[in-house]
mmCIF file of C-alpha atoms and ligand atoms in Angstrom:
data_model
loop_
_atom_site.group_PDB
_atom_site.id
_atom_site.type_symbol
_atom_site.label_atom_id
_atom_site.label_comp_id
_atom_site.label_asym_id
_atom_site.label_seq_id
_atom_site.Cartn_x
_atom_site.Cartn_y
_atom_site.Cartn_z
ATOM 1 C CA UNK E 17 159.666 102.771 65.130
ATOM 2 C CA UNK E 18 161.682 103.215 68.304
ATOM 3 C CA UNK E 19 160.535 100.765 71.009
ATOM 4 C CA UNK E 20 159.103 102.399 74.125
ATOM 5 C CA UNK E 21 161.400 101.602 77.068
ATOM 6 C CA UNK E 22 160.020 99.720 80.052
ATOM 7 C CA UNK E 23 159.760 101.409 83.412
ATOM 8 C CA UNK E 24 162.486 100.003 85.661
ATOM 9 C CA UNK E 25 160.036 100.072 88.585
ATOM 10 C CA UNK E 26 156.338 99.422 88.439
ATOM 11 C CA UNK E 27 154.253 97.683 91.095
ATOM 12 C CA UNK E 28 151.872 94.956 89.937
ATOM 13 C CA UNK E 29 148.194 95.943 89.981
ATOM 14 C CA UNK E 30 146.186 94.523 92.884
ATOM 15 C CA UNK E 31 143.172 92.420 91.862
ATOM 16 C CA UNK E 32 140.269 94.746 91.091
ATOM 17 C CA UNK E 33 142.387 97.905 91.428
ATOM 18 C CA UNK E 34 141.299 101.109 89.678
ATOM 19 C CA UNK E 35 143.595 102.460 86.953
ATOM 20 C CA UNK E 36 143.970 105.808 88.757
ATOM 21 C CA UNK E 37 145.084 103.998 91.921
ATOM 22 C CA UNK E 38 147.717 101.949 90.110
ATOM 23 C CA UNK E 39 149.038 105.011 88.228
ATOM 24 C CA UNK E 40 149.366 106.851 91.562
ATOM 25 C CA UNK E 41 151.417 103.942 92.900
ATOM 26 C CA UNK E 42 153.631 103.787 89.786
ATOM 27 C CA UNK E 43 154.206 107.548 89.999
ATOM 28 C CA UNK E 44 155.138 107.245 93.687
ATOM 29 C CA UNK E 45 158.080 104.987 92.678
ATOM 30 C CA UNK E 46 159.531 108.038 90.914
ATOM 31 C CA UNK E 47 158.504 110.582 93.566
ATOM 32 C CA UNK E 48 155.853 111.966 91.254
ATOM 33 C CA UNK E 49 152.114 112.223 91.430
ATOM 34 C CA UNK E 50 149.872 110.619 88.798
ATOM 35 C CA UNK E 51 149.320 113.919 86.994
ATOM 36 C CA UNK E 52 153.082 114.468 86.542
ATOM 37 C CA UNK E 53 153.520 110.910 85.339
ATOM 38 C CA UNK E 54 150.721 111.317 82.786
ATOM 39 C CA UNK E 55 152.058 114.614 81.521
ATOM 40 C CA UNK E 56 155.823 114.211 81.641
ATOM 41 C CA UNK E 57 156.273 110.517 81.028
ATOM 42 C CA UNK E 58 153.203 109.457 79.084
ATOM 43 C CA UNK E 59 152.439 112.686 77.220
ATOM 44 C CA UNK E 60 148.745 112.686 78.077
ATOM 45 C CA UNK E 61 148.056 115.759 80.172
ATOM 46 C CA UNK E 62 144.981 115.634 82.336
ATOM 47 C CA UNK E 63 142.719 112.597 81.750
ATOM 48 C CA UNK E 64 139.339 113.165 83.406
ATOM 49 C CA UNK E 65 137.775 109.761 83.057
ATOM 50 C CA UNK E 66 140.756 107.591 83.856
ATOM 51 C CA UNK E 67 138.575 105.100 85.748
ATOM 52 C CA UNK E 68 135.688 105.152 83.266
ATOM 53 C CA UNK E 69 137.009 105.220 79.697
ATOM 54 C CA UNK E 70 140.702 106.086 79.345
ATOM 55 C CA UNK E 71 141.946 106.777 75.780
ATOM 56 C CA UNK E 72 143.185 103.664 73.995
ATOM 57 C CA UNK E 73 146.409 105.487 73.134
ATOM 58 C CA UNK E 74 147.119 105.901 76.858
ATOM 59 C CA UNK E 75 146.394 102.232 77.597
ATOM 60 C CA UNK E 76 148.711 101.239 74.742
ATOM 61 C CA UNK E 77 151.635 103.266 76.049
ATOM 62 C CA UNK E 78 150.967 102.038 79.600
ATOM 63 C CA UNK E 79 151.095 98.485 78.328
ATOM 64 C CA UNK E 80 154.419 99.161 76.589
ATOM 65 C CA UNK E 81 155.917 100.876 79.656
ATOM 66 C CA UNK E 82 154.815 98.174 82.097
ATOM 67 C CA UNK E 83 154.623 94.984 80.034
ATOM 68 C CA UNK E 84 151.102 94.411 81.383
ATOM 69 C CA UNK E 85 148.654 93.181 78.740
ATOM 70 C CA UNK E 86 146.360 95.824 77.249
ATOM 71 C CA UNK E 87 143.286 93.824 78.162
ATOM 72 C CA UNK E 88 144.194 93.674 81.831
ATOM 73 C CA UNK E 89 144.785 97.437 81.918
ATOM 74 C CA UNK E 90 141.449 98.020 80.185
ATOM 75 C CA UNK E 91 139.655 96.033 82.908
ATOM 76 C CA UNK E 92 140.988 98.501 85.488
ATOM 77 C CA UNK E 93 138.421 101.029 84.268
ATOM 78 C CA UNK E 94 134.661 100.722 83.771
ATOM 79 C CA UNK E 95 134.941 100.393 79.974
ATOM 80 C CA UNK E 96 136.546 96.978 80.554
ATOM 81 C CA UNK E 97 133.390 95.846 82.382
ATOM 82 C CA UNK E 98 131.149 96.353 79.312
ATOM 83 C CA UNK E 99 128.975 94.372 78.609
ATOM 84 C CA UNK E 100 129.007 92.447 81.915
ATOM 85 C CA UNK E 101 128.333 95.222 84.361
ATOM 86 C CA UNK E 102 126.614 97.564 81.942
ATOM 87 C CA UNK E 103 125.359 97.314 78.379
ATOM 88 C CA UNK E 104 127.152 100.395 77.101
ATOM 89 C CA UNK E 105 128.923 103.565 78.215
ATOM 90 C CA UNK E 106 126.860 105.557 75.717
ATOM 91 C CA UNK E 107 124.220 107.332 77.797
ATOM 92 C CA UNK E 108 122.005 108.275 74.842
ATOM 93 C CA UNK E 109 120.574 104.844 74.076
ATOM 94 C CA UNK E 110 116.756 104.966 74.196
ATOM 95 C CA UNK E 111 115.148 102.420 76.526
ATOM 96 C CA UNK E 112 118.540 101.574 78.089
ATOM 97 C CA UNK E 113 117.060 101.551 81.590
ATOM 98 C CA UNK E 114 114.084 99.512 80.472
ATOM 99 C CA UNK E 115 116.361 96.918 78.877
ATOM 100 C CA UNK E 116 118.672 96.708 81.873
ATOM 101 C CA UNK E 117 116.430 96.961 84.923
ATOM 102 C CA UNK E 118 112.906 96.006 83.824
ATOM 103 C CA UNK E 119 113.403 92.733 81.963
ATOM 104 C CA UNK E 120 113.904 90.679 85.104
ATOM 105 C CA UNK E 121 111.778 90.393 88.221
ATOM 106 C CA UNK E 122 112.572 88.959 91.648
ATOM 107 C CA UNK E 123 110.358 90.387 94.386
ATOM 108 C CA UNK E 124 107.456 91.685 92.306
ATOM 109 C CA UNK E 125 105.485 90.093 89.481
ATOM 110 C CA UNK E 126 106.870 91.596 86.293
ATOM 111 C CA UNK E 127 103.548 92.817 84.956
ATOM 112 C CA UNK E 128 102.797 95.006 87.988
ATOM 113 C CA UNK E 129 105.888 97.158 87.613
ATOM 114 C CA UNK E 130 105.726 100.444 85.818
ATOM 115 C CA UNK E 131 108.524 100.721 83.277
ATOM 116 C CA UNK E 132 110.335 104.027 82.996
ATOM 117 C CA UNK E 133 112.047 105.822 80.178
ATOM 118 C CA UNK E 134 114.608 108.497 80.921
ATOM 119 C CA UNK E 135 117.117 110.379 78.864
ATOM 120 C CA UNK E 136 120.810 109.873 79.360
ATOM 121 C CA UNK E 137 121.276 106.935 81.681
ATOM 122 C CA UNK E 138 124.090 104.482 82.365
ATOM 123 C CA UNK E 139 123.802 101.554 84.751
ATOM 124 C CA UNK E 140 125.608 101.919 88.083
ATOM 125 C CA UNK E 141 127.445 105.110 87.172
ATOM 126 C CA UNK E 142 126.745 108.021 89.517
ATOM 127 C CA UNK E 143 127.405 111.566 88.286
ATOM 128 C CA UNK E 144 130.627 111.462 90.318
ATOM 129 C CA UNK E 145 132.578 108.367 91.286
ATOM 130 C CA UNK E 146 132.383 107.671 95.016
ATOM 131 C CA UNK E 147 135.334 107.964 97.401
ATOM 132 C CA UNK E 148 134.956 104.970 99.704
ATOM 133 C CA UNK E 149 137.514 102.432 100.867
ATOM 134 C CA UNK E 150 138.027 99.618 103.334
ATOM 135 C CA UNK E 151 139.819 100.964 106.449
ATOM 136 C CA UNK E 152 141.481 97.585 107.056
ATOM 137 C CA UNK E 153 142.756 97.249 103.467
ATOM 138 C CA UNK E 154 144.303 100.712 103.629
ATOM 139 C CA UNK E 155 145.677 100.322 107.159
ATOM 140 C CA UNK E 156 147.292 96.968 106.728
ATOM 141 C CA UNK E 157 148.827 97.037 103.259
ATOM 142 C CA UNK E 158 151.828 98.716 101.776
ATOM 143 C CA UNK E 159 150.044 99.046 98.421
ATOM 144 C CA UNK E 160 147.245 101.378 99.533
ATOM 145 C CA UNK E 161 145.305 100.312 96.459
ATOM 146 C CA UNK E 162 141.807 101.643 95.774
ATOM 147 C CA UNK E 163 139.532 99.116 94.040
ATOM 148 C CA UNK E 164 137.392 100.114 91.077
ATOM 149 C CA UNK E 165 134.262 98.512 92.568
ATOM 150 C CA UNK E 166 134.530 100.794 95.623
ATOM 151 C CA UNK E 167 133.900 103.782 93.372
ATOM 152 C CA UNK E 168 130.435 102.620 92.326
ATOM 153 C CA UNK E 169 127.253 102.257 94.420
ATOM 154 C CA UNK E 170 127.548 98.502 93.962
ATOM 155 C CA UNK E 171 128.872 97.121 97.244
ATOM 156 C CA UNK E 172 128.627 98.011 100.914
ATOM 157 C CA UNK E 173 131.478 95.987 102.360
ATOM 158 C CA UNK E 174 135.033 94.886 101.654
ATOM 159 C CA UNK E 175 134.977 91.386 100.155
ATOM 160 C CA UNK E 176 138.196 90.525 101.977
ATOM 161 C CA UNK E 177 137.512 91.891 105.475
ATOM 162 C CA UNK E 178 133.713 92.009 105.626
ATOM 163 C CA UNK E 179 133.671 95.513 107.106
ATOM 164 C CA UNK E 180 131.817 98.560 105.765
ATOM 165 C CA UNK E 181 133.491 100.632 103.075
ATOM 166 C CA UNK E 182 133.941 104.108 104.580
ATOM 167 C CA UNK E 183 134.061 107.545 102.959
ATOM 168 C CA UNK E 184 137.542 109.081 102.894
ATOM 169 C CA UNK E 185 139.241 112.262 101.755
ATOM 170 C CA UNK E 186 142.805 112.948 100.641
ATOM 171 C CA UNK E 187 145.202 110.719 98.698
ATOM 172 C CA UNK E 188 146.027 107.214 99.967
ATOM 173 C CA UNK E 189 149.675 106.735 100.976
ATOM 174 C CA UNK E 190 150.144 110.540 101.192
ATOM 175 C CA UNK E 191 147.521 112.006 103.481
ATOM 176 C CA UNK E 192 144.222 110.336 104.172
ATOM 177 C CA UNK E 193 141.354 110.975 106.546
ATOM 178 C CA UNK E 194 138.102 109.168 107.222
ATOM 179 C CA UNK E 195 134.915 111.191 107.216
ATOM 180 C CA UNK E 196 133.753 109.247 110.220
ATOM 181 C CA UNK E 197 137.019 109.930 112.038
ATOM 182 C CA UNK E 198 136.377 108.242 115.387
ATOM 183 C CA UNK E 199 134.814 105.051 114.188
ATOM 184 C CA UNK E 200 136.656 101.753 114.195
ATOM 185 C CA UNK E 201 135.991 99.482 111.185
ATOM 186 C CA UNK E 202 132.321 98.485 111.330
ATOM 187 C CA UNK E 203 131.441 94.870 110.723
ATOM 188 C CA UNK E 204 128.872 94.464 107.933
ATOM 189 C CA UNK E 205 125.865 92.188 108.436
ATOM 190 C CA UNK E 206 125.870 88.634 107.083
ATOM 191 C CA UNK E 207 123.244 89.592 104.515
ATOM 192 C CA UNK E 208 125.452 92.414 103.215
ATOM 193 C CA UNK E 209 128.623 90.380 103.030
ATOM 194 C CA UNK E 210 126.750 87.556 101.272
ATOM 195 C CA UNK E 211 125.460 89.962 98.605
ATOM 196 C CA UNK E 212 128.829 91.686 98.206
ATOM 197 C CA UNK E 213 130.667 88.372 97.948
ATOM 198 C CA UNK E 214 128.453 87.538 94.994
ATOM 199 C CA UNK E 215 129.216 90.846 93.279
ATOM 200 C CA UNK E 216 132.910 90.284 93.932
ATOM 201 C CA UNK E 217 132.707 86.756 92.539
ATOM 202 C CA UNK E 218 130.956 88.184 89.468
ATOM 203 C CA UNK E 219 133.684 90.790 88.935
ATOM 204 C CA UNK E 220 136.607 88.460 89.482
ATOM 205 C CA UNK E 221 135.313 85.093 88.225
ATOM 206 C CA UNK E 222 132.645 86.083 85.689
ATOM 207 C CA UNK E 223 129.943 84.006 87.383
ATOM 208 C CA UNK E 224 128.000 83.790 90.650
ATOM 209 C CA UNK E 225 126.906 80.714 92.577
ATOM 210 C CA UNK E 226 123.233 81.229 93.470
ATOM 211 C CA UNK E 227 121.332 78.688 95.590
ATOM 212 C CA UNK E 228 119.585 77.161 92.565
ATOM 213 C CA UNK E 229 122.409 77.327 90.027
ATOM 214 C CA UNK E 230 125.451 79.183 88.778
ATOM 215 C CA UNK E 231 124.627 82.319 86.746
ATOM 216 C CA UNK E 232 126.694 84.559 84.466
ATOM 217 C CA UNK E 233 128.050 87.771 86.030
ATOM 218 C CA UNK E 234 125.963 89.816 83.575
ATOM 219 C CA UNK E 235 122.770 88.235 84.870
ATOM 220 C CA UNK E 236 123.752 88.783 88.520
ATOM 221 C CA UNK E 237 124.278 92.533 88.075
ATOM 222 C CA UNK E 238 120.952 92.869 86.230
ATOM 223 C CA UNK E 239 119.166 90.889 88.963
ATOM 224 C CA UNK E 240 120.707 93.121 91.626
ATOM 225 C CA UNK E 241 119.799 96.283 89.747
ATOM 226 C CA UNK E 242 116.239 94.975 89.198
ATOM 227 C CA UNK E 243 115.822 94.307 92.933
ATOM 228 C CA UNK E 244 117.056 97.823 93.708
ATOM 229 C CA UNK E 245 114.354 99.180 91.427
ATOM 230 C CA UNK E 246 111.688 96.880 92.843
ATOM 231 C CA UNK E 247 112.508 98.220 96.312
ATOM 232 C CA UNK E 248 112.122 101.739 94.909
ATOM 233 C CA UNK E 249 108.710 101.038 93.341
ATOM 234 C CA UNK E 250 105.806 103.114 94.741
ATOM 235 C CA UNK E 251 103.656 100.746 96.805
ATOM 236 C CA UNK E 252 100.587 101.556 94.725
ATOM 237 C CA UNK E 253 102.328 99.876 91.746
ATOM 238 C CA UNK E 254 103.436 96.796 93.682
ATOM 239 C CA UNK E 255 100.138 94.898 93.603
ATOM 240 C CA UNK E 256 100.218 91.818 95.805
ATOM 241 C CA UNK E 257 103.960 92.240 96.248
ATOM 242 C CA UNK E 258 103.533 95.428 98.314
ATOM 243 C CA UNK E 259 103.559 93.347 101.515
ATOM 244 C CA UNK E 260 106.942 91.806 100.656
ATOM 245 C CA UNK E 261 108.416 95.204 99.824
ATOM 246 C CA UNK E 262 107.163 96.712 103.100
ATOM 247 C CA UNK E 263 108.396 93.662 105.003
ATOM 248 C CA UNK E 264 111.921 94.071 103.607
ATOM 249 C CA UNK E 265 112.053 97.774 104.494
ATOM 250 C CA UNK E 266 110.714 97.097 107.946
ATOM 251 C CA UNK E 267 113.468 94.544 108.521
ATOM 252 C CA UNK E 268 115.979 97.259 107.655
ATOM 253 C CA UNK E 269 114.338 99.668 110.091
ATOM 254 C CA UNK E 270 113.701 102.109 107.233
ATOM 255 C CA UNK E 271 110.543 103.578 105.724
ATOM 256 C CA UNK E 272 109.619 102.111 102.306
ATOM 257 C CA UNK E 273 111.803 103.407 99.472
ATOM 258 C CA UNK E 274 114.201 104.819 102.095
ATOM 259 C CA UNK E 275 111.728 107.664 102.485
ATOM 260 C CA UNK E 276 111.816 108.754 98.817
ATOM 261 C CA UNK E 277 108.575 110.349 97.575
ATOM 262 C CA UNK E 278 109.571 110.850 93.997
ATOM 263 C CA UNK E 279 110.919 108.107 91.753
ATOM 264 C CA UNK E 280 114.397 108.698 90.358
ATOM 265 C CA UNK E 281 116.771 106.094 88.913
ATOM 266 C CA UNK E 282 119.091 104.527 91.474
ATOM 267 C CA UNK E 283 122.214 106.032 89.879
ATOM 268 C CA UNK E 284 121.211 109.620 90.602
ATOM 269 C CA UNK E 285 119.886 109.130 94.127
ATOM 270 C CA UNK E 286 121.730 110.758 96.998
ATOM 271 C CA UNK E 287 124.753 108.548 97.945
ATOM 272 C CA UNK E 288 123.362 107.982 101.472
ATOM 273 C CA UNK E 289 120.048 106.789 99.977
ATOM 274 C CA UNK E 290 121.917 104.493 97.580
ATOM 275 C CA UNK E 291 123.571 102.801 100.560
ATOM 276 C CA UNK E 292 120.174 102.348 102.242
ATOM 277 C CA UNK E 293 118.827 100.846 99.019
ATOM 278 C CA UNK E 294 121.780 98.439 98.828
ATOM 279 C CA UNK E 295 121.217 97.425 102.438
ATOM 280 C CA UNK E 296 117.556 96.759 101.651
ATOM 281 C CA UNK E 297 118.584 94.668 98.609
ATOM 282 C CA UNK E 298 120.884 92.561 100.820
ATOM 283 C CA UNK E 299 118.012 92.079 103.289
ATOM 284 C CA UNK E 300 115.651 91.165 100.448
ATOM 285 C CA UNK E 301 117.966 88.420 99.158
ATOM 286 C CA UNK E 302 118.398 87.115 102.697
ATOM 287 C CA UNK E 303 114.626 87.034 103.370
ATOM 288 C CA UNK E 304 113.995 85.472 99.986
ATOM 289 C CA UNK E 305 116.522 82.710 100.606
ATOM 290 C CA UNK E 306 115.199 81.982 104.084
ATOM 291 C CA UNK E 307 111.727 81.938 102.493
ATOM 292 C CA UNK E 308 110.460 84.667 104.798
ATOM 293 C CA UNK E 309 108.962 86.599 101.867
ATOM 294 C CA UNK E 310 106.863 85.201 99.061
ATOM 295 C CA UNK E 311 108.839 85.038 95.803
ATOM 296 C CA UNK E 312 106.723 86.684 93.122
ATOM 297 C CA UNK E 313 109.193 87.507 90.373
ATOM 298 C CA UNK E 314 110.035 85.300 87.404
ATOM 299 C CA UNK E 315 113.679 84.955 88.476
ATOM 300 C CA UNK E 316 112.995 84.569 92.235
ATOM 301 C CA UNK E 317 113.418 80.801 92.026
ATOM 302 C CA UNK E 318 117.164 81.314 91.488
ATOM 303 C CA UNK E 319 117.385 82.275 95.172
ATOM 304 C CA UNK E 320 115.466 79.285 96.483
ATOM 305 C CA UNK E 321 117.091 75.989 97.472
ATOM 306 C CA UNK E 322 117.623 73.439 94.747
ATOM 307 C CA UNK E 323 114.540 71.496 93.662
ATOM 308 C CA UNK E 324 113.961 68.188 95.376
ATOM 309 C CA UNK E 325 114.133 65.327 92.997
ATOM 310 C CA UNK E 326 112.740 61.828 92.689
ATOM 311 C CA UNK E 327 111.517 60.174 95.869
ATOM 312 C CA UNK E 328 111.745 63.278 98.069
ATOM 313 C CA UNK E 329 109.533 65.369 95.823
ATOM 314 C CA UNK E 330 107.005 62.514 95.427
ATOM 315 C CA UNK E 331 106.898 62.093 99.215
ATOM 316 C CA UNK E 332 106.378 65.809 99.745
ATOM 317 C CA UNK E 333 103.618 65.896 97.126
ATOM 318 C CA UNK E 334 101.885 62.976 98.852
ATOM 319 C CA UNK E 335 102.144 64.656 102.233
ATOM 320 C CA UNK E 336 100.627 67.796 100.816
ATOM 321 C CA UNK E 337 97.710 65.836 99.344
ATOM 322 C CA UNK E 338 96.930 64.120 102.642
ATOM 323 C CA UNK E 339 97.269 67.201 104.757
ATOM 324 C CA UNK E 340 96.454 70.360 102.832
ATOM 325 C CA UNK E 341 96.891 72.625 105.890
ATOM 326 C CA UNK E 342 100.472 71.517 106.365
ATOM 327 C CA UNK E 343 101.750 74.657 104.649
ATOM 328 C CA UNK E 344 101.317 76.594 107.887
ATOM 329 C CA UNK E 345 104.623 78.322 107.339
ATOM 330 C CA UNK E 346 103.339 79.764 104.078
ATOM 331 C CA UNK E 347 100.121 80.862 105.761
ATOM 332 C CA UNK E 348 101.944 82.593 108.611
ATOM 333 C CA UNK E 349 104.137 84.277 106.041
ATOM 334 C CA UNK E 350 101.117 85.473 104.052
ATOM 335 C CA UNK E 351 99.414 86.814 107.198
ATOM 336 C CA UNK E 352 102.604 88.581 108.307
ATOM 337 C CA UNK E 353 102.983 90.138 104.891
ATOM 338 C CA UNK E 354 99.344 91.253 104.865
ATOM 339 C CA UNK E 355 99.783 92.953 108.264
ATOM 340 C CA UNK E 356 102.984 94.618 107.149
ATOM 341 C CA UNK E 357 101.332 95.894 103.987
ATOM 342 C CA UNK E 358 98.254 97.073 105.949
ATOM 343 C CA UNK E 359 100.453 99.523 107.854
ATOM 344 C CA UNK E 360 100.977 101.466 104.635
ATOM 345 C CA UNK E 361 98.099 100.504 102.397
ATOM 346 C CA UNK E 362 94.572 101.531 103.488
ATOM 347 C CA UNK E 363 92.975 99.122 101.011
ATOM 348 C CA UNK E 364 94.766 96.128 102.521
ATOM 349 C CA UNK E 365 94.040 97.399 106.042
ATOM 350 C CA UNK E 366 90.311 97.538 105.243
ATOM 351 C CA UNK E 367 90.251 94.065 103.678
ATOM 352 C CA UNK E 368 92.139 92.575 106.592
ATOM 353 C CA UNK E 369 89.858 94.305 109.087
ATOM 354 C CA UNK E 370 86.715 93.142 107.279
ATOM 355 C CA UNK E 371 88.090 89.588 107.377
ATOM 356 C CA UNK E 372 88.966 89.736 111.084
ATOM 357 C CA UNK E 373 85.624 91.379 111.924
ATOM 358 C CA UNK E 374 83.617 88.703 110.113
ATOM 359 C CA UNK E 375 80.588 87.804 112.247
ATOM 360 C CA UNK E 376 81.254 90.555 114.803
ATOM 361 C CA UNK E 377 78.410 93.063 115.012
ATOM 362 C CA UNK E 378 78.609 94.553 118.508
ATOM 363 C CA UNK E 379 80.517 97.851 118.862
ATOM 364 C CA UNK E 380 82.664 96.566 121.798
ATOM 365 C CA UNK E 381 84.134 93.666 119.786
ATOM 366 C CA UNK E 382 84.821 95.962 116.840
ATOM 367 C CA UNK E 383 86.470 98.500 119.142
ATOM 368 C CA UNK E 384 88.672 95.767 120.641
ATOM 369 C CA UNK E 385 89.642 94.660 117.157
ATOM 370 C CA UNK E 386 90.491 98.251 116.196
ATOM 371 C CA UNK E 387 92.728 98.503 119.271
ATOM 372 C CA UNK E 388 94.475 95.240 118.282
ATOM 373 C CA UNK E 389 95.024 96.558 114.747
ATOM 374 C CA UNK E 390 96.403 99.807 116.175
ATOM 375 C CA UNK E 391 98.832 97.766 118.288
ATOM 376 C CA UNK E 392 100.027 96.135 115.064
ATOM 377 C CA UNK E 393 100.857 99.620 113.784
ATOM 378 C CA UNK E 394 97.877 99.980 111.425
ATOM 379 C CA UNK E 395 96.672 103.616 111.499
ATOM 380 C CA UNK E 396 93.120 103.822 112.992
ATOM 381 C CA UNK E 397 92.212 106.323 110.216
ATOM 382 C CA UNK E 398 92.456 103.456 107.706
ATOM 383 C CA UNK E 399 89.664 101.644 109.573
ATOM 384 C CA UNK E 400 87.189 104.405 110.326
ATOM 385 C CA UNK E 401 83.576 104.141 109.129
ATOM 386 C CA UNK E 402 83.446 100.354 109.180
ATOM 387 C CA UNK E 403 79.905 98.972 108.887
ATOM 388 C CA UNK E 404 79.003 95.628 110.530
ATOM 389 C CA UNK E 405 77.882 94.333 107.114
ATOM 390 C CA UNK E 406 81.546 94.098 106.210
ATOM 391 C CA UNK E 407 81.832 97.277 104.124
ATOM 392 C CA UNK E 408 83.340 100.703 104.658
ATOM 393 C CA UNK E 409 80.787 103.508 104.489
ATOM 394 C CA UNK E 410 83.129 106.287 103.514
ATOM 395 C CA UNK E 411 86.190 105.658 101.450
ATOM 396 C CA UNK E 412 87.212 109.246 100.918
ATOM 397 C CA UNK E 413 89.598 109.470 103.891
ATOM 398 C CA UNK E 414 91.419 106.270 103.048
ATOM 399 C CA UNK E 415 91.482 107.046 99.356
ATOM 400 C CA UNK E 416 93.106 110.379 100.006
ATOM 401 C CA UNK E 417 95.689 108.593 102.154
ATOM 402 C CA UNK E 418 96.352 105.978 99.514
ATOM 403 C CA UNK E 419 96.991 108.638 96.877
ATOM 404 C CA UNK E 420 100.160 109.637 98.647
ATOM 405 C CA UNK E 421 101.724 106.322 97.695
HETATM 406 ZN ZN1 LIG Y 6 139.400 95.258 103.251
#
């Protein structure tokens, strides 16, 4: 068989670059576009899913033309990230979502979550790959490479520059415009860059350093996807974790579930909502690590500082025995969470009010308490019909409110 000649010119792929981006850059060396190169040089016509699952025959000829190993070329499309990033590219596997996103729990206790079964689902893959890029990467480099991870709703920021990935149109190196034309590169928050650095470490190193221990990349992506679903869980299914979920959303300045009323898997949410969900996930990890929310999931401990050993843990245990109220931080946290949850959950609002009103029977004190609750953002309608014996006479109003969650 006649050996396939090497291309005299072919730029090296940039780390994490998408196959389509690299092919565009190879084609540019010969004053072609990627389509011409595929058709005239590689004999492949139009390939629709170049960045998802390119034909093996194409990868083979690309390897021969460039001298780059087949495996490296394969990892420039999503198929090369199976089974780390996703279990399979086949979207007809029953219970695929359940297996991927409902086995682990971080913010919520596992048993309180409602599992979901849907037809045709693949982790992380939106119906159309996203067109986002780092303005600094594209401004400052001759390569103008587009990374594969930018095309998925997986990261918010550039791992190298720490600025937001921005939506663009056009073809890099030829003509390119930013959808948000006037904006300078926006610096991402510390929480976002910390989360994105972990995803980047997972993609490039195959593992992630979490506070408690190092975990495999596959586990990191499943933890992240689980948290995204936990943040999208209707509050009525969150049990005691509802306060933590509300607290996270409040920190982001967003309504719970980014305002979604109906549950849909993350992958098919509107791209703007996906970004809000990712931002909430970054906030959740940050709050979890600073111990500002109560960890309720089985895997939450991975985000807590390493366990104290030996003398330190014995000393702490002794201190706790002598002074049981020393966990004031935990108490403040629990009260804060209860207040946050009470803003959305009538049941919690009523319990909290009954607790605060304990021993108060005169209407003036109860009115003052109602005003204080209203100042905390708890709707007065949640607290109507309170009886001084500690019960609520009519639950209909609150129950009808709670049904909307
Ligand atoms: Zn960058």
